[in-house]
Amino acid sequence: MASEITQQFNPMAPEQLEDPYPLYARMRRELPVFHSSMFDLWVVSRYSDIAEVEKDPSRFSSAGALDARSEPHPEVLRVLQQGYAKFVSLVQSDPPDHTRTRAVFGKALSAHRIAAMEPEIRATADALIDGFIQEGRADLIQQFAYALPGYLICDLLGVPRSDMEQLKRWSDEKTLLMSATAPLEQQVQAAHGFIAMQRYFIEKLEERSKSPREDLLTLLVPQSMGGSAPLSHQEAVCNAMDLMAAGHETTTGLIGNGMGLLFRHPEQFQALRVAPELLPNAIEEMLRMEAPIVGFFRTVTTDTQLGGVSIPKGARLFILYASGNRDETQFSEPERFDIHRADAKKHLAFGKGIHFCVGAPLAKLEGRIAFEHLLRRLPNLRLHTDEAIVRRPYFMLRGFEHLPITWDLSAEG
Ligand code: HEM
């Protein structure tokens, strides 16, 4: 029943964290666009409706997409006012600001720059594997999938890898602040982290304006500071901050979710061992089957219709890529993992339209290299069944916190 679906929808419920896909299938069939009163969100589950939203930024705005729904508590605000209280970044902007900012990122993450990172990505993957290969077992997430993209974002920005943990903590505090549901004490602490992260990047941008380098931070230095970016100071700082969240745990999710799929489909795992050249398509299929970002937000700018449902101006949408990716009108046998699927690339895991993930080429390259090295160097790689698999309890992100793996020690590669 339709009303049952609206009440059942709760991405944080343990059974939906584990396997949300049967509910998504029912949503697409019975109630493709509905209002969830629990989250005050309009949930959009069909591929065609998600694509319609993504292609029309004037009707479906991204401005403030990740902002908290309520005003910050005065104590939190007092801390935030020590810096930029409002967060402005690429993913949360509409044209023309979006167009102006996207041009900076296009340069910073150009195909040429990304391709040049390949040796560094390979060396990082190898060094991480060297760190645990003699043990015969590891936690794939904590010892590999978390560090690889984290280090590479640091390299890309041009900050020391030793700052990764601190940057990640601040980035998590920024996320916590945006949900505004944590106890006040934690929110105040997170606000301090948010300001500390701003100060960190302000300092780095000042350093780069004096001595430019070959890094992304240099490309973000605004014209007002003598740099080349047509960005305000606030936009430069916020965009630098956002990269940590955008490019880190999303890729961790790809590696962990992808490995989880291979463990559940040993025949396809074997096909990849024999023919690693199948990896690029396998990665598209992993992204289709288990989108690391489950969905994203938009705000409706005018009273409108979507999927035959009337939605009022000001409503907030949650567009569920993870459901669109299994839409039976788009993919044949959508629940089947098939690394040979010819149209896997059509997935929505990187979004669509003007906000299509600007880091997708880097994420895919990291993913391909990660799997190549893990498969080549860890013989008979398999799930370590003595230890627990733990999922991360997040609303928007899908992935593992712990994924124990083991392999044969005899033939080190
Ligand atoms: C598998 C890994 C990744 C996934 C699944 C992913 C997913 C996404 C999605 C779904 C969007 C669109 C959001 C929307 O429609 O509003 C997006 C945008 C974005 N992503 Fe990624 N991403 C990944 C990796 C990365 C990496 C490695 C970087 C940076 C190096 C990055 C930077 C960005 C940025 C800056 C945007 C905003 C683009 C815009 O608004 O124009 N992402 N990503």
XYZ file of C-alpha atoms and ligand atoms in Angstrom:
456
model
C 0.000 0.000 0.000
C 1.151 3.499 -0.862
C 0.882 4.929 2.672
C 2.897 1.987 3.944
C 5.760 2.974 1.659
C 5.816 6.566 2.891
C 6.043 5.326 6.479
C 8.530 2.607 5.746
C 11.052 4.809 3.943
C 13.950 5.348 6.352
C 17.461 4.987 4.930
C 18.823 4.775 8.500
C 16.773 1.711 9.471
C 19.082 -1.334 9.808
C 17.257 -3.456 7.208
C 17.323 -0.591 4.676
C 21.005 0.080 5.345
C 21.578 -3.569 4.591
C 19.334 -3.926 1.534
C 17.170 -0.981 0.466
C 16.585 -2.310 -3.048
C 13.315 -4.266 -2.565
C 11.712 -1.132 -1.126
C 13.076 0.997 -3.991
C 11.521 -1.463 -6.478
C 8.145 -1.080 -4.775
C 8.523 2.693 -4.762
C 9.217 2.790 -8.506
C 6.205 0.536 -9.129
C 3.667 1.934 -6.714
C 4.686 5.416 -5.570
C 7.505 6.875 -7.657
C 7.276 10.390 -6.161
C 6.091 10.825 -2.567
C 6.427 13.042 0.464
C 8.209 11.514 3.446
C 6.907 13.305 6.527
C 9.658 11.731 8.656
C 12.324 13.643 6.701
C 10.157 16.330 5.077
C 11.552 15.314 1.714
C 9.925 14.416 -1.603
C 11.529 11.140 -2.625
C 12.037 10.551 -6.367
C 12.842 6.976 -7.379
C 12.384 6.518 -11.165
C 15.265 7.046 -13.584
C 13.262 9.307 -15.927
C 12.028 11.577 -13.093
C 15.552 11.864 -11.623
C 16.900 12.756 -15.081
C 14.146 15.372 -15.496
C 15.184 16.981 -12.188
C 18.897 16.920 -13.002
C 18.375 18.470 -16.415
C 16.361 21.459 -15.198
C 18.367 23.472 -12.646
C 16.074 26.489 -12.972
C 13.059 24.490 -11.713
C 15.106 22.269 -9.373
C 17.755 24.342 -7.635
C 20.936 23.090 -5.976
C 21.461 26.275 -3.963
C 21.920 25.364 -0.309
C 21.327 21.695 -1.201
C 23.305 20.465 1.808
C 22.409 23.235 4.259
C 20.749 22.470 7.588
C 16.960 22.831 7.413
C 16.777 25.103 10.443
C 18.678 28.199 11.561
C 21.724 27.355 13.684
C 21.399 27.685 17.451
C 22.647 31.153 18.626
C 25.645 29.541 20.322
C 26.576 27.747 17.101
C 26.015 30.934 15.111
C 28.332 32.880 17.421
C 31.147 30.507 16.541
C 30.285 30.453 12.826
C 30.394 34.232 12.665
C 34.123 34.075 13.298
C 34.403 33.034 9.635
C 32.063 32.430 6.717
C 28.833 31.222 8.321
C 27.284 30.429 4.947
C 28.757 27.686 2.802
C 28.936 28.264 -0.966
C 30.391 25.594 -3.241
C 30.074 24.179 -6.749
C 27.674 21.371 -5.904
C 25.413 23.771 -4.016
C 25.173 26.441 -6.715
C 23.032 27.238 -9.753
C 23.944 29.019 -12.985
C 25.464 31.526 -13.514
C 27.588 30.999 -10.353
C 27.780 27.308 -11.107
C 29.017 27.889 -14.679
C 31.728 30.279 -13.480
C 32.938 27.927 -10.723
C 32.706 24.783 -12.842
C 35.150 26.310 -15.360
C 37.773 26.507 -12.580
C 37.232 22.853 -11.655
C 37.258 21.795 -15.298
C 40.814 23.114 -15.479
C 41.839 21.739 -12.100
C 40.548 18.226 -12.830
C 41.208 18.120 -16.566
C 41.724 14.733 -18.257
C 45.368 15.681 -18.754
C 45.966 16.406 -15.050
C 44.182 13.245 -13.961
C 46.024 10.994 -16.421
C 49.300 12.422 -15.108
C 48.372 11.151 -11.620
C 48.422 7.484 -12.674
C 51.991 6.664 -11.521
C 51.329 8.329 -8.178
C 48.053 6.430 -7.723
C 49.806 3.137 -8.508
C 52.657 3.876 -6.104
C 50.186 4.813 -3.345
C 48.122 1.648 -3.866
C 51.291 -0.471 -3.753
C 52.621 1.231 -0.625
C 49.328 0.621 1.172
C 49.303 -3.044 0.158
C 52.976 -3.367 1.236
C 51.838 -2.232 4.679
C 49.686 -5.325 5.260
C 50.517 -7.975 2.674
C 52.601 -10.091 5.065
C 49.728 -10.276 7.551
C 47.534 -12.425 5.313
C 44.499 -10.401 6.396
C 43.373 -6.802 6.526
C 40.400 -4.502 6.840
C 39.949 -3.390 3.234
C 38.235 -0.156 4.227
C 40.405 1.000 7.115
C 43.741 -0.102 5.668
C 43.245 0.634 1.988
C 40.004 2.065 0.594
C 39.897 4.954 3.056
C 43.522 6.038 2.738
C 43.975 5.788 -1.034
C 41.475 8.497 -2.094
C 42.243 10.557 1.033
C 45.942 10.772 0.176
C 45.159 11.526 -3.451
C 42.843 14.408 -2.596
C 45.646 15.809 -0.417
C 48.091 15.458 -3.331
C 45.636 17.086 -5.707
C 45.025 20.020 -3.394
C 48.725 20.240 -2.633
C 48.561 19.757 1.146
C 50.663 17.267 3.151
C 49.286 13.744 3.423
C 49.930 13.959 7.145
C 47.068 16.509 7.293
C 44.556 14.018 5.891
C 43.166 12.798 9.233
C 42.718 16.336 10.539
C 41.066 17.490 7.311
C 38.758 14.494 7.399
C 37.756 15.193 11.002
C 36.932 18.783 10.104
C 35.068 17.662 7.019
C 32.972 15.271 9.140
C 32.264 18.115 11.549
C 31.067 20.229 8.633
C 28.680 17.417 7.661
C 27.455 17.063 11.228
C 26.754 20.791 11.345
C 24.715 20.615 8.163
C 22.373 18.007 9.582
C 21.840 20.134 12.750
C 20.374 17.203 14.687
C 23.317 16.465 17.003
C 23.328 17.592 20.671
C 24.196 21.296 21.055
C 27.606 20.663 22.607
C 28.628 18.598 19.579
C 27.288 21.216 17.184
C 29.336 23.939 18.888
C 32.425 21.756 18.681
C 31.685 21.061 15.009
C 31.305 24.809 14.388
C 34.803 25.330 15.817
C 36.073 22.632 13.427
C 34.269 24.318 10.515
C 36.026 27.613 11.292
C 39.401 25.927 11.862
C 39.107 24.266 8.444
C 38.347 27.639 6.848
C 41.391 29.174 8.520
C 43.543 26.286 7.338
C 42.557 26.878 3.706
C 42.705 30.671 3.982
C 46.303 30.297 5.101
C 47.090 27.873 2.277
C 45.508 30.161 -0.329
C 47.603 33.060 0.988
C 50.733 30.924 0.731
C 49.832 29.993 -2.866
C 49.131 33.588 -3.835
C 52.705 34.418 -2.776
C 54.339 31.299 -4.207
C 52.167 29.502 -6.772
C 52.597 25.757 -7.216
C 51.364 23.055 -9.582
C 48.336 22.204 -7.451
C 44.606 22.673 -7.217
C 44.826 25.217 -4.400
C 46.871 27.490 -6.656
C 44.128 27.227 -9.308
C 41.583 28.262 -6.666
C 43.422 31.462 -5.631
C 40.908 34.218 -6.452
C 41.689 37.170 -8.676
C 41.267 39.465 -5.670
C 44.374 37.784 -4.210
C 46.340 37.952 -7.435
C 45.347 34.474 -8.647
C 43.492 33.342 -11.762
C 40.190 32.040 -10.372
C 37.054 34.123 -11.038
C 35.837 33.259 -7.540
C 35.155 35.290 -4.413
C 37.427 34.626 -1.437
C 34.529 32.814 0.257
C 33.934 30.596 -2.797
C 37.632 29.702 -3.026
C 37.732 28.676 0.652
C 34.459 26.722 0.595
C 35.296 24.874 -2.619
C 38.653 23.795 -1.233
C 36.847 22.535 1.876
C 34.210 20.695 -0.129
C 36.682 18.600 -2.077
C 37.514 16.542 0.978
C 33.888 15.455 1.334
C 33.230 15.142 -2.412
C 36.250 13.126 -3.387
C 37.196 11.041 -0.396
C 34.631 8.667 1.076
C 32.698 8.470 -2.182
C 35.664 6.676 -3.723
C 36.139 4.645 -0.533
C 32.537 3.553 -1.158
C 33.267 2.533 -4.746
C 36.198 0.317 -3.730
C 34.428 -1.267 -0.740
C 31.054 -1.736 -2.427
C 32.713 -3.075 -5.563
C 34.705 -5.622 -3.590
C 31.562 -6.635 -1.708
C 29.840 -7.311 -5.054
C 32.773 -9.415 -6.281
C 32.699 -11.507 -3.100
C 28.995 -12.171 -3.649
C 29.575 -13.091 -7.333
C 32.634 -15.371 -7.398
C 32.239 -16.303 -11.082
C 32.487 -12.629 -12.100
C 35.375 -12.141 -9.687
C 37.166 -14.985 -11.443
C 36.437 -13.452 -14.876
C 38.143 -10.235 -13.731
C 41.161 -12.101 -12.386
C 41.618 -13.723 -15.771
C 40.846 -10.576 -17.788
C 41.575 -7.374 -15.827
C 40.909 -5.398 -19.022
C 37.233 -5.894 -18.136
C 37.720 -3.643 -15.100
C 36.578 -0.305 -16.612
C 33.158 -1.737 -17.460
C 33.043 -3.699 -14.201
C 33.540 -0.427 -12.330
C 30.609 1.182 -14.147
C 28.499 -1.830 -13.169
C 29.665 -1.603 -9.538
C 28.607 2.056 -9.512
C 25.249 1.114 -11.017
C 24.582 -1.696 -8.541
C 25.797 0.065 -5.396
C 25.870 3.842 -5.846
C 28.202 5.276 -3.158
C 26.058 8.440 -2.986
C 22.558 7.063 -2.602
C 20.856 10.329 -3.528
C 21.138 14.084 -3.501
C 18.957 17.101 -2.770
C 17.232 19.778 -4.833
C 14.797 22.567 -3.945
C 11.746 23.202 -6.126
C 11.704 26.838 -7.281
C 8.082 26.961 -8.474
C 4.879 24.941 -7.984
C 5.413 22.052 -10.356
C 4.549 18.523 -11.507
C 6.935 15.607 -11.362
C 5.974 12.074 -12.315
C 2.325 13.193 -12.323
C 2.529 14.491 -8.735
C 2.047 18.162 -7.746
C 4.929 19.521 -5.686
C 4.853 22.963 -4.079
C 7.464 25.672 -4.459
C 10.097 25.428 -1.719
C 9.778 21.634 -1.350
C 13.002 19.714 -0.924
C 13.588 16.664 -3.153
C 15.737 13.605 -2.530
C 16.627 12.142 -5.921
C 17.538 8.520 -5.395
C 20.283 7.590 -7.849
C 20.542 4.165 -6.215
C 16.947 3.455 -7.217
C 17.170 4.982 -10.707
C 20.139 2.699 -11.316
C 17.898 -0.333 -10.943
C 14.971 1.004 -12.929
C 13.602 -1.838 -15.035
C 12.543 0.553 -17.809
C 16.220 1.432 -18.325
C 18.197 -1.723 -17.589
C 17.335 -5.327 -18.421
C 17.336 -7.566 -15.334
C 18.423 -4.553 -13.264
C 18.966 -6.528 -10.042
C 21.599 -8.717 -11.721
C 25.283 -7.785 -11.313
C 26.865 -8.239 -14.726
C 30.328 -6.881 -15.412
C 29.709 -7.356 -19.155
C 26.532 -5.214 -19.174
C 26.728 -3.118 -22.354
C 24.878 -0.068 -21.024
C 26.189 -0.040 -17.425
C 27.665 3.416 -18.082
C 24.162 4.896 -18.232
C 24.008 4.733 -14.411
C 23.243 7.810 -12.337
C 25.902 7.304 -9.651
C 27.755 10.436 -10.791
C 24.550 12.389 -11.370
C 23.611 13.854 -14.757
C 23.434 17.285 -16.381
C 25.364 20.337 -15.203
C 26.296 18.850 -11.800
C 27.647 15.606 -13.261
C 30.563 14.664 -11.011
C 33.586 16.677 -12.053
C 35.806 14.140 -10.246
C 34.411 11.091 -12.101
C 37.541 10.491 -14.235
C 39.715 10.521 -11.111
C 37.324 8.282 -9.164
C 37.228 5.743 -11.993
C 40.996 5.767 -12.420
C 41.501 5.259 -8.684
C 38.937 2.468 -8.706
C 40.534 0.684 -11.654
C 44.034 0.886 -10.195
C 42.811 -0.194 -6.754
C 41.197 -3.363 -8.133
C 44.101 -4.102 -10.504
C 46.610 -4.004 -7.656
C 44.474 -5.828 -5.092
C 43.678 -8.644 -7.525
C 47.230 -8.944 -8.787
C 49.015 -8.837 -5.442
C 46.661 -10.719 -3.097
C 46.348 -14.314 -4.358
C 42.990 -15.962 -3.788
C 41.651 -12.751 -2.237
C 38.437 -13.487 -0.342
C 36.199 -12.346 2.467
C 37.599 -13.118 5.909
C 34.528 -14.714 7.380
C 35.764 -14.848 11.000
C 35.378 -11.114 11.358
C 32.334 -8.896 11.099
C 31.365 -6.817 8.075
C 30.105 -3.452 9.313
C 28.069 -0.983 7.275
C 28.280 2.772 7.739
C 25.078 4.243 9.141
C 24.699 7.225 6.806
C 21.658 8.717 5.121
C 23.316 9.733 1.878
C 26.355 7.508 1.571
C 26.341 3.755 1.098
C 29.373 1.763 2.069
C 31.209 -0.327 4.626
C 33.028 0.752 7.751
C 34.829 -2.604 7.970
C 35.285 -5.216 5.255
C 37.649 -7.986 6.449
C 39.670 -9.660 3.723
C 42.181 -12.502 3.608
C 44.413 -14.119 0.948
C 47.027 -16.854 0.496
C 50.466 -15.947 1.770
C 52.395 -18.436 -0.335
C 52.783 -16.554 -3.618
C 53.306 -12.858 -2.931
C 52.993 -10.781 -6.138
C 33.027 7.063 -6.812
C 33.284 8.287 -6.392
C 32.356 9.444 -6.579
C 30.989 9.462 -6.655
C 30.023 8.288 -6.570
C 30.588 10.841 -6.844
C 29.273 11.251 -7.008
C 28.905 12.540 -7.326
C 27.573 12.953 -7.630
C 26.340 12.048 -7.607
C 27.598 14.280 -7.922
C 26.430 15.131 -8.395
C 25.621 15.738 -7.291
C 24.422 16.447 -7.873
O 23.754 15.932 -8.774
O 24.110 17.536 -7.394
C 28.961 14.715 -7.772
C 29.402 15.998 -7.941
C 30.686 16.410 -7.646
N 31.761 15.607 -7.353
Fe 31.761 13.617 -7.242
N 31.706 11.615 -6.857
C 32.810 10.809 -6.698
C 34.135 11.207 -6.682
C 34.573 12.499 -6.733
C 35.960 12.926 -6.686
C 37.163 11.983 -6.613
C 35.953 14.291 -6.681
C 37.091 15.255 -6.626
C 38.295 15.023 -6.972
C 34.565 14.718 -6.778
C 34.144 16.019 -6.814
C 32.849 16.414 -7.117
C 32.453 17.810 -7.248
C 33.356 19.022 -7.042
C 31.098 17.796 -7.593
C 30.213 18.985 -7.886
C 30.018 19.121 -9.385
C 29.035 20.199 -9.771
O 28.171 20.540 -8.973
O 29.142 20.701 -10.894
N 33.764 13.612 -6.810
N 29.752 13.630 -7.430
